Amino acid sequence: MTAMARAPKVHLLGLGSMGTVLAVNLLRFTNAAVIPLFRSKEKVDRFQTEGNSTIGIREIYDKKSPLFTCKLEECECPETYQGGPIKNLVVTTKTYQTKDALQPYLPYINSSTNLILVQNGLGVLELLRDEIFTGKSSRPQLFQGVISHGVYLEKGYIYNHAGWAPMKIARIPWEETGIIQRKKDAQADRAENELVALLMEQPFAQFFGTQHMTYQELLVGQLYKFLVNACINPVTSIMDSLNGEIVDDCSDIFTLIVDECLQVLELSYSRIFNYEDVYQNQKEYPDMKVKSVLNTEHMVRQIIEIGCVINAKNSSSMRQDTLYLRDTEIEYINGYIVKLASRFKIEAKTNRAIVSLVNLRLGLNRRRANVGD
Ligand SMILES: NC(=O)C1=CN([C@@H]2O[C@H](COP(=O)(O)OP(=O)(O)OC[C@H]3O[C@@H](n4cnc5c(N)ncnc54)[C@H](OP(=O)(O)O)[C@@H]3O)[C@@H](O)[C@H]2O)C=CC1
Ligand SMILES: CC(C)(CO)C(=O)C(=O)O
């Protein structure tokens, strides 16, 4: 039986920018049922009454594109959820919201649940392993989505899809020892796993740009995307700018940030940075370029291209947080480098300064909102 025939149910935790772009595209291009899990009954009621249970995406990267809207037939929150075990769970909350958001649904997540994290940054895997899913036998099937689409709120439940870029997906191993996967491991997921099959189903995969791969390939993509976020997100927040506005003058600060991040990441992800030396020409494993991709000069060019050119009209997710006076993901991005560096007994002064400046920007915005400027 194909995924199309079964109409998979996808529960979605985090109906914000990323959640909405995924939900709208899943509903447009597959037969999946998407069920958002809201924070509270009050949020469900507001969505149903003020929002008429409708979400929308305006693809502003394509001037001719109409507004795509979808009505969500079912939605839940911790007070109302009475369903059985959850089969497919997409987590699109901010990283720092993950633990609280998952907590009410833990009784419904088991070893048959497919749980995919679609988030920026690093550090959530450790959180899930050490603080949430501590019992090994009941851990869900875990996947990661590394997403480069740029999306921000227009108003209500309508979001602007400002930059189109692919989403890479792979199974995450729960243990460090499993980080190098064989090509046939990924092929098995594509054939047998409902969530992977759904996300790779055509025409969804083509329109949304999903690419499925082994974990080590995803990890290179994740570190790459991490470097994009370590530059674009804090710098646009500190400067309070759209991504495209900093295009001409950002390469110096980006070089400082990337150089320091790479020094620290190389220490922690040595198996990935040494992959080419060990696995080159081993047919069971994918060929992968690491050192020619994850180096400062190449990355700074790529970050400017993805962050400031393709996503020129985007207001980064961290800048959105500082504008709406919400906590930011800085501890899972530049702050993660600071913590990792201290584990290796080295200093990460540039990233430490970046963390302080983002916190200063958020503090200043909150103060202005409270006492005026
Ligand atoms: N926006 C972008 O362009 C991109 C974002 N990303 C990454 O994707 C992830 C999501 O970001 P983004 O979509 O921008 O974030 P948003 O803030 O737009 O969305 C997060 C959503 O999670 C919901 N949420 C938070 N806590 C809970 C909870 N306890 N229960 C239920 N829902 C909850 C929020 O609802 P509530 O209103 O109740 O707080 C909100 O709707 C982040 O890691 C981000 O870095 C990646 C690429 C691009
Ligand atoms: C789209 C991009 C790269 C930059 O805006 C992003 O990931 C974000 O805003 O968090």
mmCIF file of C-alpha atoms in Angstrom, residues 16 25 41 48 114 129 155 169 198 232 260 294 298 311 329 338 369:
data_model
loop_
_atom_site.group_PDB
_atom_site.id
_atom_site.type_symbol
_atom_site.label_atom_id
_atom_site.label_comp_id
_atom_site.label_asym_id
_atom_site.label_seq_id
_atom_site.Cartn_x
_atom_site.Cartn_y
_atom_site.Cartn_z
ATOM 1 C CA GLY A 16 4.397 29.309 13.198
ATOM 2 C CA ASN A 25 2.498 22.495 1.134
ATOM 3 C CA LYS A 41 -7.438 25.736 24.483
ATOM 4 C CA GLN A 48 -11.105 28.552 15.035
ATOM 5 C CA ASN A 114 8.234 9.117 13.683
ATOM 6 C CA ARG A 129 18.373 12.047 24.787
ATOM 7 C CA LYS A 155 -0.581 38.889 9.858
ATOM 8 C CA ILE A 169 16.002 15.129 5.874
ATOM 9 C CA LEU A 198 5.421 11.148 2.630
ATOM 10 C CA ILE A 232 22.614 35.844 9.492
ATOM 11 C CA GLU A 260 35.806 30.537 15.223
ATOM 12 C CA LEU A 294 33.118 23.576 5.496
ATOM 13 C CA HIS A 298 33.710 29.105 0.881
ATOM 14 C CA ASN A 311 16.534 35.252 1.361
ATOM 15 C CA GLU A 329 17.499 30.748 19.922
ATOM 16 C CA VAL A 338 30.616 29.002 23.387
ATOM 17 C CA ALA A 369 8.318 48.630 24.704
#
